[in-house]
Amino acid sequence: MVAIGCVESAGAGPRWSRTSVVRVFEEYAGGLEDLDGYSHAFIIYQLHARKWSGSLRSQPRWAPRPLGVFATRSPDRPNPIGLSVVALESVDPSSGTLVVRGLDAAPGSPVLDVKPYDHWDSVSSPRVPRWWLERADEWPDWSPRP
């Protein structure tokens, strides 16, 4: 697996509202052609600054107890791969630049892939654990609501 680019900058604030720049390497920039027809995309990236602790349990901030790592969004996992659904603010294949909103990746993170988000990827009513919904009133004001 090779990186196709990297996160060049990440804005401040909650991830849902911050703007980031993703730079796709020149040899892959042509692959951005036609992506501008989409409003959103998946960005798959490497959590390059993380080394897995070896634990298969994680304590999410809002969970009542430690959970299996695959039931969390914790960056402490066997394969340090991150996934964000982002809004595409601009797509420039000639410079290999994506300006996106909602990326949860640090500057310098290697980008492994970009995939368009379409109506097939939308889940209208996902099932989540009861405790997740019961704790919604404790979430920060900027957090999306179910």
Short mmCIF file of N, CA and C in Angstrom, two decimals:
data_model
loop_
_atom_site.label_atom_id
_atom_site.label_comp_id
_atom_site.label_asym_id
_atom_site.label_seq_id
_atom_site.Cartn_x
_atom_site.Cartn_y
_atom_site.Cartn_z
N MET A 1 0.85 -1.17 0.00
CA MET A 1 0.00 0.00 0.00
C MET A 1 0.90 1.24 0.00
N VAL A 2 0.54 2.20 -0.83
CA VAL A 2 1.31 3.44 -0.91
C VAL A 2 0.39 4.62 -0.66
N ALA A 3 0.97 5.68 -0.13
CA ALA A 3 0.21 6.92 0.05
C ALA A 3 0.05 7.59 -1.32
N ILE A 4 -1.13 8.16 -1.54
CA ILE A 4 -1.38 8.89 -2.78
C ILE A 4 -1.26 10.39 -2.56
N GLY A 5 -1.09 10.79 -1.29
CA GLY A 5 -0.98 12.20 -0.95
C GLY A 5 -0.84 12.36 0.55
N CYS A 6 -1.03 13.58 1.02
CA CYS A 6 -0.95 13.82 2.46
C CYS A 6 -1.84 14.99 2.85
N VAL A 7 -2.18 15.02 4.13
CA VAL A 7 -2.94 16.14 4.67
C VAL A 7 -1.94 17.28 4.85
N GLU A 8 -2.17 18.36 4.13
CA GLU A 8 -1.23 19.48 4.17
C GLU A 8 -1.52 20.40 5.34
N SER A 9 -2.78 20.65 5.60
CA SER A 9 -3.14 21.49 6.74
C SER A 9 -4.50 21.08 7.25
N ALA A 10 -4.71 21.36 8.51
CA ALA A 10 -6.01 21.07 9.13
C ALA A 10 -6.39 22.28 9.95
N GLY A 11 -7.59 22.76 9.76
CA GLY A 11 -8.05 23.93 10.50
C GLY A 11 -8.32 23.62 11.96
N ALA A 12 -8.60 24.65 12.71
CA ALA A 12 -8.90 24.50 14.14
C ALA A 12 -10.39 24.30 14.35
N GLY A 13 -10.75 23.83 15.52
CA GLY A 13 -12.16 23.68 15.88
C GLY A 13 -12.65 22.27 15.69
N PRO A 14 -13.95 22.08 15.90
CA PRO A 14 -14.54 20.74 15.76
C PRO A 14 -14.34 20.22 14.34
N ARG A 15 -14.09 18.93 14.23
CA ARG A 15 -13.79 18.38 12.91
C ARG A 15 -14.92 18.58 11.91
N TRP A 16 -16.18 18.64 12.37
CA TRP A 16 -17.29 18.74 11.41
C TRP A 16 -17.24 20.06 10.67
N SER A 17 -16.63 21.10 11.28
CA SER A 17 -16.68 22.41 10.66
C SER A 17 -15.33 22.91 10.16
N ARG A 18 -14.23 22.25 10.49
CA ARG A 18 -12.93 22.78 10.08
C ARG A 18 -12.61 22.41 8.63
N THR A 19 -11.88 23.30 8.01
CA THR A 19 -11.46 23.12 6.62
C THR A 19 -10.02 22.63 6.59
N SER A 20 -9.76 21.66 5.74
CA SER A 20 -8.42 21.09 5.60
C SER A 20 -8.03 21.06 4.13
N VAL A 21 -6.72 21.03 3.90
CA VAL A 21 -6.19 20.89 2.54
C VAL A 21 -5.51 19.53 2.43
N VAL A 22 -5.90 18.79 1.41
CA VAL A 22 -5.28 17.50 1.10
C VAL A 22 -4.53 17.68 -0.22
N ARG A 23 -3.26 17.32 -0.22
CA ARG A 23 -2.44 17.42 -1.43
C ARG A 23 -2.23 16.01 -1.97
N VAL A 24 -2.73 15.76 -3.17
CA VAL A 24 -2.54 14.47 -3.84
C VAL A 24 -1.27 14.58 -4.67
N PHE A 25 -0.39 13.59 -4.54
CA PHE A 25 0.89 13.61 -5.25
C PHE A 25 0.66 13.67 -6.76
N GLU A 26 1.61 14.32 -7.44
CA GLU A 26 1.50 14.58 -8.87
C GLU A 26 1.15 13.34 -9.69
N GLU A 27 1.76 12.20 -9.36
CA GLU A 27 1.51 10.99 -10.16
C GLU A 27 0.10 10.43 -9.99
N TYR A 28 -0.64 10.92 -8.99
CA TYR A 28 -2.01 10.46 -8.75
C TYR A 28 -3.06 11.56 -8.96
N ALA A 29 -2.61 12.79 -9.18
CA ALA A 29 -3.53 13.94 -9.26
C ALA A 29 -4.57 13.79 -10.36
N GLY A 30 -4.21 13.14 -11.46
CA GLY A 30 -5.17 12.93 -12.55
C GLY A 30 -6.38 12.12 -12.11
N GLY A 31 -6.23 11.34 -11.06
CA GLY A 31 -7.34 10.56 -10.53
C GLY A 31 -8.43 11.41 -9.89
N LEU A 32 -8.14 12.69 -9.68
CA LEU A 32 -9.14 13.60 -9.10
C LEU A 32 -10.13 14.10 -10.15
N GLU A 33 -9.84 13.86 -11.43
CA GLU A 33 -10.76 14.28 -12.49
C GLU A 33 -12.15 13.73 -12.21
N ASP A 34 -13.16 14.57 -12.36
CA ASP A 34 -14.58 14.23 -12.24
C ASP A 34 -15.07 14.10 -10.80
N LEU A 35 -14.17 14.18 -9.82
CA LEU A 35 -14.60 14.14 -8.42
C LEU A 35 -15.41 15.38 -8.06
N ASP A 36 -15.21 16.47 -8.80
CA ASP A 36 -15.92 17.71 -8.49
C ASP A 36 -17.43 17.61 -8.73
N GLY A 37 -17.89 16.54 -9.34
CA GLY A 37 -19.32 16.32 -9.51
C GLY A 37 -20.01 15.84 -8.25
N TYR A 38 -19.23 15.51 -7.24
CA TYR A 38 -19.76 15.02 -5.96
C TYR A 38 -19.66 16.11 -4.90
N SER A 39 -20.57 16.07 -3.95
CA SER A 39 -20.52 17.03 -2.84
C SER A 39 -19.66 16.52 -1.69
N HIS A 40 -19.53 15.19 -1.56
CA HIS A 40 -18.82 14.58 -0.44
C HIS A 40 -17.94 13.43 -0.93
N ALA A 41 -16.95 13.08 -0.10
CA ALA A 41 -16.06 11.97 -0.42
C ALA A 41 -15.59 11.31 0.87
N PHE A 42 -15.12 10.08 0.75
CA PHE A 42 -14.42 9.41 1.84
C PHE A 42 -12.94 9.72 1.68
N ILE A 43 -12.27 10.06 2.76
CA ILE A 43 -10.82 10.18 2.78
C ILE A 43 -10.32 9.07 3.71
N ILE A 44 -9.50 8.20 3.17
CA ILE A 44 -8.91 7.11 3.95
C ILE A 44 -7.45 7.49 4.17
N TYR A 45 -7.02 7.50 5.42
CA TYR A 45 -5.68 7.99 5.73
C TYR A 45 -5.03 7.13 6.81
N GLN A 46 -3.73 7.30 6.93
CA GLN A 46 -2.98 6.56 7.94
C GLN A 46 -2.82 7.43 9.19
N LEU A 47 -3.06 6.81 10.34
CA LEU A 47 -2.85 7.48 11.62
C LEU A 47 -1.35 7.33 11.94
N HIS A 48 -0.54 8.07 11.21
CA HIS A 48 0.91 7.87 11.19
C HIS A 48 1.61 8.17 12.51
N ALA A 49 1.03 8.97 13.35
CA ALA A 49 1.67 9.34 14.62
C ALA A 49 1.32 8.37 15.74
N ARG A 50 0.52 7.35 15.44
CA ARG A 50 0.06 6.41 16.47
C ARG A 50 0.82 5.10 16.40
N LYS A 51 1.12 4.56 17.56
CA LYS A 51 1.66 3.20 17.67
C LYS A 51 0.66 2.44 18.52
N TRP A 52 0.18 1.32 18.02
CA TRP A 52 -0.84 0.55 18.71
C TRP A 52 -0.32 0.10 20.07
N SER A 53 -1.13 0.29 21.10
CA SER A 53 -0.77 -0.09 22.47
C SER A 53 -0.84 -1.59 22.69
N GLY A 54 -1.53 -2.30 21.80
CA GLY A 54 -1.72 -3.74 21.95
C GLY A 54 -3.04 -4.08 22.62
N SER A 55 -3.76 -3.07 23.10
CA SER A 55 -5.03 -3.31 23.77
C SER A 55 -6.16 -3.47 22.75
N LEU A 56 -7.03 -4.42 23.01
CA LEU A 56 -8.21 -4.61 22.17
C LEU A 56 -9.44 -3.96 22.78
N ARG A 57 -9.26 -3.18 23.85
CA ARG A 57 -10.35 -2.46 24.51
C ARG A 57 -9.99 -0.98 24.56
N SER A 58 -11.00 -0.15 24.49
CA SER A 58 -10.81 1.29 24.50
C SER A 58 -11.93 1.93 25.31
N GLN A 59 -11.64 3.03 25.96
CA GLN A 59 -12.65 3.75 26.74
C GLN A 59 -13.02 5.04 26.03
N PRO A 60 -14.03 5.02 25.16
CA PRO A 60 -14.47 6.26 24.54
C PRO A 60 -14.99 7.24 25.59
N ARG A 61 -14.84 8.50 25.30
CA ARG A 61 -15.23 9.55 26.23
C ARG A 61 -16.69 9.42 26.67
N TRP A 62 -17.56 9.05 25.78
CA TRP A 62 -19.00 9.03 26.10
C TRP A 62 -19.52 7.65 26.48
N ALA A 63 -18.69 6.62 26.40
CA ALA A 63 -19.16 5.26 26.70
C ALA A 63 -19.14 5.00 28.21
N PRO A 64 -20.07 4.19 28.70
CA PRO A 64 -20.14 3.91 30.14
C PRO A 64 -19.06 2.94 30.62
N ARG A 65 -18.37 2.29 29.68
CA ARG A 65 -17.37 1.28 30.04
C ARG A 65 -16.43 1.09 28.85
N PRO A 66 -15.28 0.44 29.07
CA PRO A 66 -14.41 0.14 27.93
C PRO A 66 -15.13 -0.77 26.92
N LEU A 67 -14.86 -0.53 25.66
CA LEU A 67 -15.49 -1.28 24.56
C LEU A 67 -14.41 -1.97 23.73
N GLY A 68 -14.82 -2.99 23.00
CA GLY A 68 -13.91 -3.59 22.03
C GLY A 68 -13.48 -2.54 21.03
N VAL A 69 -12.21 -2.52 20.67
CA VAL A 69 -11.67 -1.47 19.82
C VAL A 69 -12.43 -1.33 18.50
N PHE A 70 -12.97 -2.42 17.97
CA PHE A 70 -13.69 -2.34 16.70
C PHE A 70 -15.11 -1.79 16.86
N ALA A 71 -15.53 -1.55 18.09
CA ALA A 71 -16.81 -0.89 18.37
C ALA A 71 -16.58 0.58 18.71
N THR A 72 -15.39 1.09 18.40
CA THR A 72 -15.05 2.48 18.70
C THR A 72 -14.43 3.15 17.48
N ARG A 73 -14.25 4.46 17.58
CA ARG A 73 -13.52 5.21 16.57
C ARG A 73 -12.12 5.57 17.07
N SER A 74 -11.66 4.88 18.11
CA SER A 74 -10.35 5.16 18.71
C SER A 74 -9.23 5.02 17.69
N PRO A 75 -8.24 5.92 17.73
CA PRO A 75 -7.08 5.77 16.85
C PRO A 75 -6.12 4.68 17.33
N ASP A 76 -6.31 4.17 18.55
CA ASP A 76 -5.46 3.12 19.10
C ASP A 76 -6.01 1.77 18.66
N ARG A 77 -5.52 1.29 17.50
CA ARG A 77 -6.06 0.07 16.90
C ARG A 77 -4.96 -0.67 16.16
N PRO A 78 -5.16 -1.97 15.89
CA PRO A 78 -4.11 -2.77 15.26
C PRO A 78 -3.60 -2.19 13.93
N ASN A 79 -4.50 -1.76 13.07
CA ASN A 79 -4.11 -1.13 11.81
C ASN A 79 -4.49 0.35 11.89
N PRO A 80 -3.51 1.23 11.95
CA PRO A 80 -3.78 2.65 12.16
C PRO A 80 -4.32 3.35 10.91
N ILE A 81 -5.57 3.04 10.58
CA ILE A 81 -6.21 3.62 9.40
C ILE A 81 -7.40 4.44 9.84
N GLY A 82 -7.48 5.66 9.33
CA GLY A 82 -8.60 6.54 9.64
C GLY A 82 -9.50 6.71 8.43
N LEU A 83 -10.75 7.03 8.69
CA LEU A 83 -11.74 7.22 7.64
C LEU A 83 -12.61 8.41 8.01
N SER A 84 -12.74 9.36 7.09
CA SER A 84 -13.62 10.50 7.30
C SER A 84 -14.49 10.70 6.07
N VAL A 85 -15.75 11.05 6.30
CA VAL A 85 -16.61 11.53 5.23
C VAL A 85 -16.48 13.05 5.26
N VAL A 86 -16.09 13.63 4.14
CA VAL A 86 -15.83 15.07 4.08
C VAL A 86 -16.70 15.74 3.03
N ALA A 87 -16.98 17.01 3.25
CA ALA A 87 -17.61 17.84 2.22
C ALA A 87 -16.50 18.36 1.32
N LEU A 88 -16.68 18.25 0.02
CA LEU A 88 -15.69 18.75 -0.93
C LEU A 88 -15.95 20.23 -1.18
N GLU A 89 -15.05 21.07 -0.72
CA GLU A 89 -15.17 22.52 -0.95
C GLU A 89 -14.62 22.88 -2.32
N SER A 90 -13.48 22.26 -2.69
CA SER A 90 -12.94 22.45 -4.04
C SER A 90 -12.06 21.27 -4.41
N VAL A 91 -12.01 21.00 -5.71
CA VAL A 91 -11.21 19.90 -6.27
C VAL A 91 -10.42 20.49 -7.43
N ASP A 92 -9.09 20.40 -7.38
CA ASP A 92 -8.25 20.93 -8.45
C ASP A 92 -7.25 19.86 -8.90
N PRO A 93 -7.63 19.07 -9.92
CA PRO A 93 -6.73 18.02 -10.39
C PRO A 93 -5.39 18.55 -10.91
N SER A 94 -5.38 19.77 -11.46
CA SER A 94 -4.13 20.29 -12.03
C SER A 94 -3.06 20.51 -10.96
N SER A 95 -3.49 20.87 -9.75
CA SER A 95 -2.52 21.06 -8.66
C SER A 95 -2.55 19.91 -7.65
N GLY A 96 -3.49 18.98 -7.82
CA GLY A 96 -3.62 17.87 -6.89
C GLY A 96 -4.15 18.30 -5.53
N THR A 97 -4.96 19.36 -5.53
CA THR A 97 -5.43 19.92 -4.26
C THR A 97 -6.92 19.66 -4.03
N LEU A 98 -7.22 19.16 -2.83
CA LEU A 98 -8.59 19.05 -2.36
C LEU A 98 -8.73 19.96 -1.15
N VAL A 99 -9.73 20.79 -1.14
CA VAL A 99 -10.08 21.55 0.06
C VAL A 99 -11.36 20.90 0.57
N VAL A 100 -11.31 20.43 1.81
CA VAL A 100 -12.41 19.64 2.36
C VAL A 100 -12.82 20.17 3.72
N ARG A 101 -14.05 19.85 4.12
CA ARG A 101 -14.55 20.19 5.45
C ARG A 101 -14.96 18.90 6.15
N GLY A 102 -14.49 18.74 7.40
CA GLY A 102 -14.88 17.58 8.19
C GLY A 102 -13.83 16.49 8.31
N LEU A 103 -12.59 16.77 7.91
CA LEU A 103 -11.54 15.75 7.98
C LEU A 103 -10.98 15.66 9.39
N ASP A 104 -10.93 14.45 9.90
CA ASP A 104 -10.42 14.20 11.26
C ASP A 104 -9.02 13.61 11.17
N ALA A 105 -8.10 14.34 10.55
CA ALA A 105 -6.73 13.86 10.37
C ALA A 105 -5.76 15.00 10.66
N ALA A 106 -4.61 14.64 11.18
CA ALA A 106 -3.58 15.62 11.52
C ALA A 106 -2.78 16.00 10.27
N PRO A 107 -2.23 17.22 10.26
CA PRO A 107 -1.32 17.58 9.17
C PRO A 107 -0.18 16.56 9.07
N GLY A 108 0.17 16.21 7.84
CA GLY A 108 1.22 15.23 7.62
C GLY A 108 0.71 13.80 7.49
N SER A 109 -0.56 13.57 7.80
CA SER A 109 -1.12 12.21 7.70
C SER A 109 -1.09 11.75 6.25
N PRO A 110 -0.52 10.57 5.98
CA PRO A 110 -0.55 10.04 4.62
C PRO A 110 -1.98 9.70 4.21
N VAL A 111 -2.36 10.12 3.01
CA VAL A 111 -3.68 9.80 2.47
C VAL A 111 -3.53 8.55 1.61
N LEU A 112 -4.35 7.54 1.90
CA LEU A 112 -4.27 6.26 1.20
C LEU A 112 -5.24 6.16 0.04
N ASP A 113 -6.39 6.84 0.14
CA ASP A 113 -7.37 6.76 -0.93
C ASP A 113 -8.42 7.86 -0.76
N VAL A 114 -9.07 8.18 -1.86
CA VAL A 114 -10.21 9.10 -1.90
C VAL A 114 -11.29 8.37 -2.69
N LYS A 115 -12.49 8.33 -2.14
CA LYS A 115 -13.60 7.66 -2.82
C LYS A 115 -14.82 8.58 -2.78
N PRO A 116 -15.59 8.64 -3.86
CA PRO A 116 -16.79 9.48 -3.84
C PRO A 116 -17.85 8.91 -2.89
N TYR A 117 -18.58 9.80 -2.28
CA TYR A 117 -19.69 9.43 -1.39
C TYR A 117 -20.97 9.64 -2.20
N ASP A 118 -21.76 8.60 -2.35
CA ASP A 118 -23.02 8.76 -3.08
C ASP A 118 -24.19 8.21 -2.28
N HIS A 119 -25.36 8.21 -2.87
CA HIS A 119 -26.56 7.82 -2.12
C HIS A 119 -26.51 6.37 -1.64
N TRP A 120 -25.70 5.52 -2.25
CA TRP A 120 -25.58 4.14 -1.78
C TRP A 120 -24.91 4.07 -0.41
N ASP A 121 -24.14 5.10 -0.08
CA ASP A 121 -23.39 5.10 1.18
C ASP A 121 -24.18 5.66 2.35
N SER A 122 -25.36 6.13 2.12
CA SER A 122 -26.16 6.76 3.17
C SER A 122 -27.02 5.73 3.91
N VAL A 123 -26.95 5.77 5.23
CA VAL A 123 -27.79 4.92 6.07
C VAL A 123 -28.76 5.85 6.78
N SER A 124 -30.04 5.72 6.53
CA SER A 124 -31.00 6.68 7.07
C SER A 124 -31.23 6.54 8.57
N SER A 125 -31.22 5.35 9.09
CA SER A 125 -31.47 5.15 10.52
C SER A 125 -30.55 4.07 11.08
N PRO A 126 -29.28 4.40 11.30
CA PRO A 126 -28.38 3.37 11.82
C PRO A 126 -28.74 2.99 13.25
N ARG A 127 -28.55 1.74 13.58
CA ARG A 127 -28.77 1.29 14.96
C ARG A 127 -27.50 1.57 15.74
N VAL A 128 -27.65 2.12 16.93
CA VAL A 128 -26.53 2.38 17.83
C VAL A 128 -26.92 1.90 19.22
N PRO A 129 -25.94 1.65 20.10
CA PRO A 129 -26.29 1.20 21.45
C PRO A 129 -27.15 2.23 22.18
N ARG A 130 -28.01 1.75 23.05
CA ARG A 130 -28.92 2.62 23.81
C ARG A 130 -28.14 3.68 24.59
N TRP A 131 -27.02 3.29 25.25
CA TRP A 131 -26.25 4.25 26.05
C TRP A 131 -25.77 5.41 25.20
N TRP A 132 -25.50 5.15 23.91
CA TRP A 132 -25.02 6.20 23.01
C TRP A 132 -26.08 7.29 22.88
N LEU A 133 -27.32 6.89 22.68
CA LEU A 133 -28.41 7.85 22.56
C LEU A 133 -28.73 8.52 23.90
N GLU A 134 -28.66 7.76 24.98
CA GLU A 134 -28.97 8.30 26.30
C GLU A 134 -27.97 9.36 26.75
N ARG A 135 -26.76 9.33 26.21
CA ARG A 135 -25.73 10.29 26.61
C ARG A 135 -25.69 11.52 25.71
N ALA A 136 -26.57 11.59 24.72
CA ALA A 136 -26.53 12.69 23.75
C ALA A 136 -26.62 14.06 24.39
N ASP A 137 -27.32 14.18 25.52
CA ASP A 137 -27.44 15.50 26.16
C ASP A 137 -26.12 15.94 26.80
N GLU A 138 -25.14 15.06 26.91
CA GLU A 138 -23.83 15.39 27.48
C GLU A 138 -22.82 15.79 26.40
N TRP A 139 -23.18 15.64 25.15
CA TRP A 139 -22.24 15.94 24.07
C TRP A 139 -22.01 17.45 23.98
N PRO A 140 -20.87 17.87 23.44
CA PRO A 140 -20.63 19.30 23.24
C PRO A 140 -21.68 19.90 22.31
N ASP A 141 -21.89 21.19 22.43
CA ASP A 141 -22.88 21.88 21.60
C ASP A 141 -22.61 21.71 20.10
N TRP A 142 -21.33 21.63 19.71
CA TRP A 142 -21.00 21.55 18.30
C TRP A 142 -21.20 20.16 17.71
N SER A 143 -21.47 19.17 18.55
CA SER A 143 -21.58 17.80 18.07
C SER A 143 -22.89 17.56 17.32
N PRO A 144 -22.83 16.84 16.19
CA PRO A 144 -24.07 16.50 15.48
C PRO A 144 -24.99 15.66 16.37
N ARG A 145 -26.25 15.80 16.19
CA ARG A 145 -27.24 15.06 16.97
C ARG A 145 -27.84 13.93 16.14
N PRO A 146 -28.23 12.83 16.83
CA PRO A 146 -28.86 11.72 16.09
C PRO A 146 -30.24 12.10 15.60
#
